mmCIF file of C-alpha atoms and ligand atoms in Angstrom:
data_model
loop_
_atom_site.group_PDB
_atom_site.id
_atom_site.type_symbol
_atom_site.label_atom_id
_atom_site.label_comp_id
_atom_site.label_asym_id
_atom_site.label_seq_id
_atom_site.Cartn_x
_atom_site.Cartn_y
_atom_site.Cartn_z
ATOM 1 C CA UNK A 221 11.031 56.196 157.669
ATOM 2 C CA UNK A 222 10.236 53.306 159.680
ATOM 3 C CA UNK A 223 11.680 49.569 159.556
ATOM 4 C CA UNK A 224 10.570 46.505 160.844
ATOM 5 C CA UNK A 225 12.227 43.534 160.580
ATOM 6 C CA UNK A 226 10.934 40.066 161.333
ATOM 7 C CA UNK A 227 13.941 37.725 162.164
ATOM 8 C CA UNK A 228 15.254 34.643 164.650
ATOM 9 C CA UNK A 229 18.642 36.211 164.587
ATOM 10 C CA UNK A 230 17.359 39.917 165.604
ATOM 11 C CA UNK A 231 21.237 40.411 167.352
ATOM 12 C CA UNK A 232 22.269 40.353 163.879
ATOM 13 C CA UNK A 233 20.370 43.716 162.741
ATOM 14 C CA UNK A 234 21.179 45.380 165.679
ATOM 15 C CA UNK A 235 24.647 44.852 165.584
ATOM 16 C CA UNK A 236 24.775 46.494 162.141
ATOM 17 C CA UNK A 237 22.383 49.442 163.101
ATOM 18 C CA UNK A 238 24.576 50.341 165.535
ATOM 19 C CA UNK A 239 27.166 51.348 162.724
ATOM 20 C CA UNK A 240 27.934 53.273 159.715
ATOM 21 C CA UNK A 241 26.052 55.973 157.664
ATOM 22 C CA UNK A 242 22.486 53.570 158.973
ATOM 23 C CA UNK A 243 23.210 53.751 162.655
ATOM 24 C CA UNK A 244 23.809 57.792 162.362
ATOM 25 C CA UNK A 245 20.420 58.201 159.978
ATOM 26 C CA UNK A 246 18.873 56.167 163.348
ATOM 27 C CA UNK A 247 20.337 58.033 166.125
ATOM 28 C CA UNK A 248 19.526 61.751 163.819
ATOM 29 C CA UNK A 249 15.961 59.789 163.868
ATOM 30 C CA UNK A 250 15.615 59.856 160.001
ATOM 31 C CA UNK A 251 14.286 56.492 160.072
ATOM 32 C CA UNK A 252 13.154 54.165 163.101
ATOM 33 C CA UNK A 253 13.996 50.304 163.536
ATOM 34 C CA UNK A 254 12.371 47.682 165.443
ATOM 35 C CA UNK A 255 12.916 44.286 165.750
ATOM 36 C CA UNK A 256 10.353 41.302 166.172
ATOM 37 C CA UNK A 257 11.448 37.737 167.187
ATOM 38 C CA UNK A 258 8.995 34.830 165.914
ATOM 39 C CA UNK A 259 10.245 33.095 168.883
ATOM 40 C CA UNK A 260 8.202 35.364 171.005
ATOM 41 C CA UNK A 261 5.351 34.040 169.451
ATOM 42 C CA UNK A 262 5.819 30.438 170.401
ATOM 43 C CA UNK A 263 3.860 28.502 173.053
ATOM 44 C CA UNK A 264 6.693 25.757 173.700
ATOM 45 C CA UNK A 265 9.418 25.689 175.587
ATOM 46 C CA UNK A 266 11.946 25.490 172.998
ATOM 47 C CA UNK A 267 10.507 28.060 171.288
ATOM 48 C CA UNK A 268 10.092 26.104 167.998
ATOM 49 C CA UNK A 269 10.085 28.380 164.915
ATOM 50 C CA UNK A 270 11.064 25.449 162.580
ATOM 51 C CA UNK A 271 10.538 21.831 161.579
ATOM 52 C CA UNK A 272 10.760 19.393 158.827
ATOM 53 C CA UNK A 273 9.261 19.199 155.696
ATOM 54 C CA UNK A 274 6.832 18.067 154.539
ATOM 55 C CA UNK A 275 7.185 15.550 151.120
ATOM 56 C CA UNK A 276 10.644 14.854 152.881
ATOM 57 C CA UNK A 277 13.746 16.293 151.902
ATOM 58 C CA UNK A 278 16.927 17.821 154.166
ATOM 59 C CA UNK A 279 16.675 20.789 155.827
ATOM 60 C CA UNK A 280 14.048 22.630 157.883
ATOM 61 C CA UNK A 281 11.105 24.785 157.105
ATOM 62 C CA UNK A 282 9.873 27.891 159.240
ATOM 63 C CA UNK A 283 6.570 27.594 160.981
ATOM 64 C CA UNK A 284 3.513 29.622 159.913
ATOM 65 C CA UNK A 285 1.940 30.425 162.727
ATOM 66 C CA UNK A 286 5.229 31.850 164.772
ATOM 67 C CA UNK A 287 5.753 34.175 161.215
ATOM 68 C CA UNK A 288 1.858 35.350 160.956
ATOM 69 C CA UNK A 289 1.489 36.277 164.770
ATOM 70 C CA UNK A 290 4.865 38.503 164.389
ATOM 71 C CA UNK A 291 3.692 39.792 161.034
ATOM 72 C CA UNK A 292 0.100 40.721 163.135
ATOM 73 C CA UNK A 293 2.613 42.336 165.415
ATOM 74 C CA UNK A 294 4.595 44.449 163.382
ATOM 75 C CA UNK A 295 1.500 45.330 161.752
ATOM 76 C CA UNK A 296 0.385 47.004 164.696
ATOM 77 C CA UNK A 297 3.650 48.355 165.830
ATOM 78 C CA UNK A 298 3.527 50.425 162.528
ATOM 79 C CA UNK A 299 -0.440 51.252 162.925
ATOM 80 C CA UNK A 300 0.469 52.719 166.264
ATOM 81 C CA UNK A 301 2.503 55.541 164.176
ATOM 82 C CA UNK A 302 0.179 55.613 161.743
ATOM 83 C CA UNK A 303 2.334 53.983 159.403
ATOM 84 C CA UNK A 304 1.666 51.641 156.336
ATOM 85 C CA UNK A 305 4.800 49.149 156.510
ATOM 86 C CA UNK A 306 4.191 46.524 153.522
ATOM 87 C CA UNK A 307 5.990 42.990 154.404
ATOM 88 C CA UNK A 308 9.040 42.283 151.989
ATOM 89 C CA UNK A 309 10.041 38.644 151.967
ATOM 90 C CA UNK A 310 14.106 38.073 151.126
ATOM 91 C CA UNK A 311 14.229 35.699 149.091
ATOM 92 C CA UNK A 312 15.591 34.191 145.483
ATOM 93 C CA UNK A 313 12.700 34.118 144.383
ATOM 94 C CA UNK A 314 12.225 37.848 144.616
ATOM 95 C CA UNK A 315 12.231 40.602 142.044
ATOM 96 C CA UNK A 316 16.078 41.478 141.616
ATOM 97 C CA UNK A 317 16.620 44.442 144.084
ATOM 98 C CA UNK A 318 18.365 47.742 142.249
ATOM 99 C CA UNK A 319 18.454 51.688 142.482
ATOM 100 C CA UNK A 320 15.226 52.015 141.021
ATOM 101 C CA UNK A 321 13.511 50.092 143.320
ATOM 102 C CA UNK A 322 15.546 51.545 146.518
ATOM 103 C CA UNK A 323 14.221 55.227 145.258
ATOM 104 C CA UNK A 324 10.793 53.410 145.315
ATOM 105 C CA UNK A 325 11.107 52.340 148.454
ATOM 106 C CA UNK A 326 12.340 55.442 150.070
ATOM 107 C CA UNK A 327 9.756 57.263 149.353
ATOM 108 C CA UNK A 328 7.450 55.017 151.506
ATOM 109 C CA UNK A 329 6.498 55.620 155.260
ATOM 110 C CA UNK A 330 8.056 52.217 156.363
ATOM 111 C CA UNK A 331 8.741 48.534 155.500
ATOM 112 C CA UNK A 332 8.496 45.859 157.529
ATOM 113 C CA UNK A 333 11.497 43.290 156.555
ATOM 114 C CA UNK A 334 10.674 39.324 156.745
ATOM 115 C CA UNK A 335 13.963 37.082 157.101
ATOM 116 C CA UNK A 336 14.067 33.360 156.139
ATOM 117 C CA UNK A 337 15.810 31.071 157.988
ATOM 118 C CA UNK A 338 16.708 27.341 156.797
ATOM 119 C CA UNK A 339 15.791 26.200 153.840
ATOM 120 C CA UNK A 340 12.868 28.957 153.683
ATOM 121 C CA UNK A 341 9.838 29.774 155.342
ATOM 122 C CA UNK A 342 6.097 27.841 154.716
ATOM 123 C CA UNK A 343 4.308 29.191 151.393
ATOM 124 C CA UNK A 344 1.374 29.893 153.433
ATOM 125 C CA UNK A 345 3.460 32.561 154.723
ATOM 126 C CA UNK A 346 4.808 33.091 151.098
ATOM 127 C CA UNK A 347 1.225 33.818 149.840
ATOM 128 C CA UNK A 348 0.541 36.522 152.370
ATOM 129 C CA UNK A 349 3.624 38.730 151.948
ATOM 130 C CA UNK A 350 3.173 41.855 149.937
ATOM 131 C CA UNK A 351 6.348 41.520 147.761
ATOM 132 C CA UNK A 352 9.474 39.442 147.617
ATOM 133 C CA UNK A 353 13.045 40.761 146.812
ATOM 134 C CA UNK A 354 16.290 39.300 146.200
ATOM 135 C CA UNK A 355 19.770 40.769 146.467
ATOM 136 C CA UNK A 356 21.237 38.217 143.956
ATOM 137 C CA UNK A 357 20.827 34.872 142.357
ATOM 138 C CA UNK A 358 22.796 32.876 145.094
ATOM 139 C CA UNK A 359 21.655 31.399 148.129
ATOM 140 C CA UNK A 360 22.411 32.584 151.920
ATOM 141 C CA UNK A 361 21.815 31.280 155.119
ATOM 142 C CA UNK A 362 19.504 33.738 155.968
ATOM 143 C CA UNK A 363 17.311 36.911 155.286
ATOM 144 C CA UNK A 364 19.353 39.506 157.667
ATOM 145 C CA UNK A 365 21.827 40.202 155.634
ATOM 146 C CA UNK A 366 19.380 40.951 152.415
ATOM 147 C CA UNK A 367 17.595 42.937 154.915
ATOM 148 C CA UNK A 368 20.597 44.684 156.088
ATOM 149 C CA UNK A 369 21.714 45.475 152.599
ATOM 150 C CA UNK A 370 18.120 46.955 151.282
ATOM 151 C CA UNK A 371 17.937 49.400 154.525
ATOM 152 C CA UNK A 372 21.475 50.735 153.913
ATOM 153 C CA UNK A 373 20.815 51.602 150.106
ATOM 154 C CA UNK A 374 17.100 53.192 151.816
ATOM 155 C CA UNK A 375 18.986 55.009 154.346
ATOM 156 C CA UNK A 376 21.676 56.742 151.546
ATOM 157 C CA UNK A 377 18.286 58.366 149.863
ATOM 158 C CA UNK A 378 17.353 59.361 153.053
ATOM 159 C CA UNK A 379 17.512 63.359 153.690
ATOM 160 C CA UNK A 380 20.114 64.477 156.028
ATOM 161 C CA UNK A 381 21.891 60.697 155.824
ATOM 162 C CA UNK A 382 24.320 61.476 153.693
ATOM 163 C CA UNK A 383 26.875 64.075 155.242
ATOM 164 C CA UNK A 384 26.904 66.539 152.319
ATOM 165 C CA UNK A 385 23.738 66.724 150.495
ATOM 166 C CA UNK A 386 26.243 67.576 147.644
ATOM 167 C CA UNK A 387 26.809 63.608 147.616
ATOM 168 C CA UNK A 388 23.632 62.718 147.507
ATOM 169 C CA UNK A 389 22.380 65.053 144.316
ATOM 170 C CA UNK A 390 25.639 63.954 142.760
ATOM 171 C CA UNK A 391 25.078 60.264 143.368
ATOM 172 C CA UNK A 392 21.858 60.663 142.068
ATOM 173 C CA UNK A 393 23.344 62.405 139.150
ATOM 174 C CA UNK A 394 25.079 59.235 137.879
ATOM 175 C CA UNK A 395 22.156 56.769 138.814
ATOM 176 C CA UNK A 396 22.471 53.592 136.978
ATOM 177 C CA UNK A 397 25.970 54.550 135.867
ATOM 178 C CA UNK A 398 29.246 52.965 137.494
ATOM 179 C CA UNK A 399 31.400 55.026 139.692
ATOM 180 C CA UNK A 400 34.027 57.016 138.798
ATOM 181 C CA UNK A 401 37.886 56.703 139.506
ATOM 182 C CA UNK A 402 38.337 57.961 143.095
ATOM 183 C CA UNK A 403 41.831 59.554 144.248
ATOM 184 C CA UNK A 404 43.201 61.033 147.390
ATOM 185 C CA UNK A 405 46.760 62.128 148.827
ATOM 186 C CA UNK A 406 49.669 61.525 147.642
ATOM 187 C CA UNK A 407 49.332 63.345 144.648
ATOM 188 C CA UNK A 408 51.699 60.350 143.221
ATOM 189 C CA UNK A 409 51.711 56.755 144.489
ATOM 190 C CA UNK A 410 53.754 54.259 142.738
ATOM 191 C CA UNK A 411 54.612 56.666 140.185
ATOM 192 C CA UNK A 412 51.293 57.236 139.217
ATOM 193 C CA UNK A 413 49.872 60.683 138.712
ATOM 194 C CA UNK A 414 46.406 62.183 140.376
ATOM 195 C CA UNK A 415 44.847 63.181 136.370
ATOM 196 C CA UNK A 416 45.650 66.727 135.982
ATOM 197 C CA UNK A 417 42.103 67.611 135.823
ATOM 198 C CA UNK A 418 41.217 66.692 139.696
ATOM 199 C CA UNK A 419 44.033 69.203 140.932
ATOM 200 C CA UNK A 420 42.747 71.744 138.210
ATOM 201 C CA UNK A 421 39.755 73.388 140.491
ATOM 202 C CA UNK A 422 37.771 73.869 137.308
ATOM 203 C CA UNK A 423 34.556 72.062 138.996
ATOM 204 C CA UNK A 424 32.937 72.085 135.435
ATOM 205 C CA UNK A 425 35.847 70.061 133.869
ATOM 206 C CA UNK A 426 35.789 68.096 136.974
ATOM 207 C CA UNK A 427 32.487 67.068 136.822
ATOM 208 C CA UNK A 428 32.773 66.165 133.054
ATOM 209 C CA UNK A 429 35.637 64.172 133.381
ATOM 210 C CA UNK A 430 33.968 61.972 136.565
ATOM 211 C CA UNK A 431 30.867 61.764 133.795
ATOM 212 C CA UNK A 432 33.339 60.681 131.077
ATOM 213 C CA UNK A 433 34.553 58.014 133.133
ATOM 214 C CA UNK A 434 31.535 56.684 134.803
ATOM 215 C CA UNK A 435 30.145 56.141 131.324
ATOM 216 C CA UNK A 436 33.905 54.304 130.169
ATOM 217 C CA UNK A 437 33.505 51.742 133.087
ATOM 218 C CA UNK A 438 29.732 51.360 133.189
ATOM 219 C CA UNK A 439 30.749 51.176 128.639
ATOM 220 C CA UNK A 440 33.324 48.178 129.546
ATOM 221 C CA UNK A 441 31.883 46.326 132.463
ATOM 222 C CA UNK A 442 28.276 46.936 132.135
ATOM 223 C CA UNK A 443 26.986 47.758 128.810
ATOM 224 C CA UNK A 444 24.006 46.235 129.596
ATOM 225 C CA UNK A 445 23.425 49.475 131.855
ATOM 226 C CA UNK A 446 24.234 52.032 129.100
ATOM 227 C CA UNK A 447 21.508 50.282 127.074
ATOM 228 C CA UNK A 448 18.993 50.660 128.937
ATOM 229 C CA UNK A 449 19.210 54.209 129.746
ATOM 230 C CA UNK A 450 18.050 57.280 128.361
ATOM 231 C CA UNK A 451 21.077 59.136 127.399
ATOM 232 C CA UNK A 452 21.765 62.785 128.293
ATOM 233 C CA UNK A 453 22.924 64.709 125.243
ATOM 234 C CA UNK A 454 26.684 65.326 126.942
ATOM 235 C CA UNK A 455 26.392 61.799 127.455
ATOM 236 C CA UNK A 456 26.124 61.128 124.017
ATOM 237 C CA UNK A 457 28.534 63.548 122.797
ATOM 238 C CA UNK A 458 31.053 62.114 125.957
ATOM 239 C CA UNK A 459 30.844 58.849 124.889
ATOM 240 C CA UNK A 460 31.544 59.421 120.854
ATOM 241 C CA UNK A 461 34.909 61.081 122.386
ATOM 242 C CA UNK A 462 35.212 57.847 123.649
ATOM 243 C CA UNK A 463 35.066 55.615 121.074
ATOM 244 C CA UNK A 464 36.880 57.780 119.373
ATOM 245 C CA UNK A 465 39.775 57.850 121.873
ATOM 246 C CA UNK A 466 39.234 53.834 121.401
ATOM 247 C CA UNK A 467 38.512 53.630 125.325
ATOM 248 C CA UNK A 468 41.072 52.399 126.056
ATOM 249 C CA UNK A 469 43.082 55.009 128.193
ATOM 250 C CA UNK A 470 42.108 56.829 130.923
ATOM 251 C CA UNK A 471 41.112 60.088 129.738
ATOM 252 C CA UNK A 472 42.835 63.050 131.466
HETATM 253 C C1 LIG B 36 18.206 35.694 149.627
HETATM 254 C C2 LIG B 36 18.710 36.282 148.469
HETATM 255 C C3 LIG B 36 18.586 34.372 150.152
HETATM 256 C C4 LIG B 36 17.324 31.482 151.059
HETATM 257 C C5 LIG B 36 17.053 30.441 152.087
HETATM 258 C C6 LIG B 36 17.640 32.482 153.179
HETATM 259 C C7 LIG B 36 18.076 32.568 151.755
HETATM 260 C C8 LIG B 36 17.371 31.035 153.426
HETATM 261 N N1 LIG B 36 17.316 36.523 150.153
HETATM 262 N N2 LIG B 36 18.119 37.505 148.339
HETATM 263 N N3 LIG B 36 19.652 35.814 147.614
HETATM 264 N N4 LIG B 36 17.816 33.896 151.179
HETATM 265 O O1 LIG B 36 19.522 33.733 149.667
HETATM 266 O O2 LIG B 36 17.280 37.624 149.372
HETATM 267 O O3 LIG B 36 16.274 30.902 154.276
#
């Protein structure tokens, strides 16, 4: 898969893709990222990317011809490889980003990413984006880290990015669910027990217990998530058990 992200603060991304389970899926070559700076598409000598509003108001606005020359660019960075890259805007005013639209996304060729700087970028530049995403209804000081976040949940779907494959069937396994207790050595820290079961090498019984208790913190936390979603008959017959065990305790 192939990334390209639009941004003033480019040392930002490529910081962070020089890390974690993203910078591995980058140097295995599972996906590709370049970087485009609207200030190399300035004509001034300070390289002006921003200025003020118009109508008034605090705060600056980014330029549109800067952002549509490096959009032209990227475009034809991803041409060159024969690649389709739609351009995602960050921003608020985006669709809510979430697994379902990650699994979308990784199965495209590439994206190209567009960050915002100041108080946003000019809606002529708005208008000829192919889609906008947010991460969350609050406001940052930029697009890169938005960016950063929707290429590391890409990358996880990846194949080969995860270690184990194992992790990645089993993640997708509990999609839209909430995790499940996780517990390493000691067996017994601060006088509290690993559950029997994890010790118990009965991988079935594992796995049903890790199911049981994703659906008892997605139950209490995020209900909202159990609604939605199509349950699987063990599901159903798990979560009776738990109502009936009131929910309350952790199930061993
Ligand atoms: C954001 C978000 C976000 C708004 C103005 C950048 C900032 C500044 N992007 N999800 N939440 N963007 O706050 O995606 O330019």
């Amino acid at each position: 898969m192939w990334f390209g992200v639009i941004s003033i603060m480019t040392e930002m991304i490529a910081t962070a893709s020089r890390t974690g389970v993203f910078g591995r899926a980058i140097e295995q070559g599972i996906l590709s990222l370049e970087l485009f700076d609207p200030r190399s598409h300035t004509t001034d000598r300070h390289q002006t990317v921003d200025d003020r509003p118009y109508g008034g108001g605090p705060g600056m606005v980014m330029m549109t011809e800067p952002l549509l020359a490096t959009m032209a660019e990227a475009r034809t960075r991803a041409a060159a490889q024969g690649i389709e890259a739609p351009v995602i805007y960050l921003s608020p005013q985006g669709a809510r980003l979430d697994q379902k639209m990650v699994k979308e996304f990784a199965e495209m060729p590439g994206l190209t990413l567009l960050c915002g700087r100041y108080e946003g970028i000019d809606e002529r530049v708005v208008e000829r984006v192919d889609r906008m995403v947010s991460v969350g209804d609050y406001v940052l000081s930029g697009g890169e880290l938005p960016a950063l976040v929707v290429m590391d949940a890409i990358a996880r779907h990846l194949p080969g990015t995860l270690g184990n494959s194992a992790s990645a069937v089993e993640e997708s396994h509990l999609d839209g669910l909430l995790d499940y207790p996780h517990y390493t050595r000691p067996e017994t820290a601060g006088a509290r027990q690993v559950p029997e079961v994890l010790t118990s090498g009965d991988h079935a019984a594992i796995r049903r217990w890790r199911l049981k208790q994703a659906l008892r913190s997605t139950w209490l936390a995020r209900p909202d998530l159990l609604t939605a979603r199509v349950l699987e008959p063990l599901e159903r017959e798990l979560l009776s058990e738990l109502f009936a065990e009131g929910l309350a305790a952790e199930v061993d």
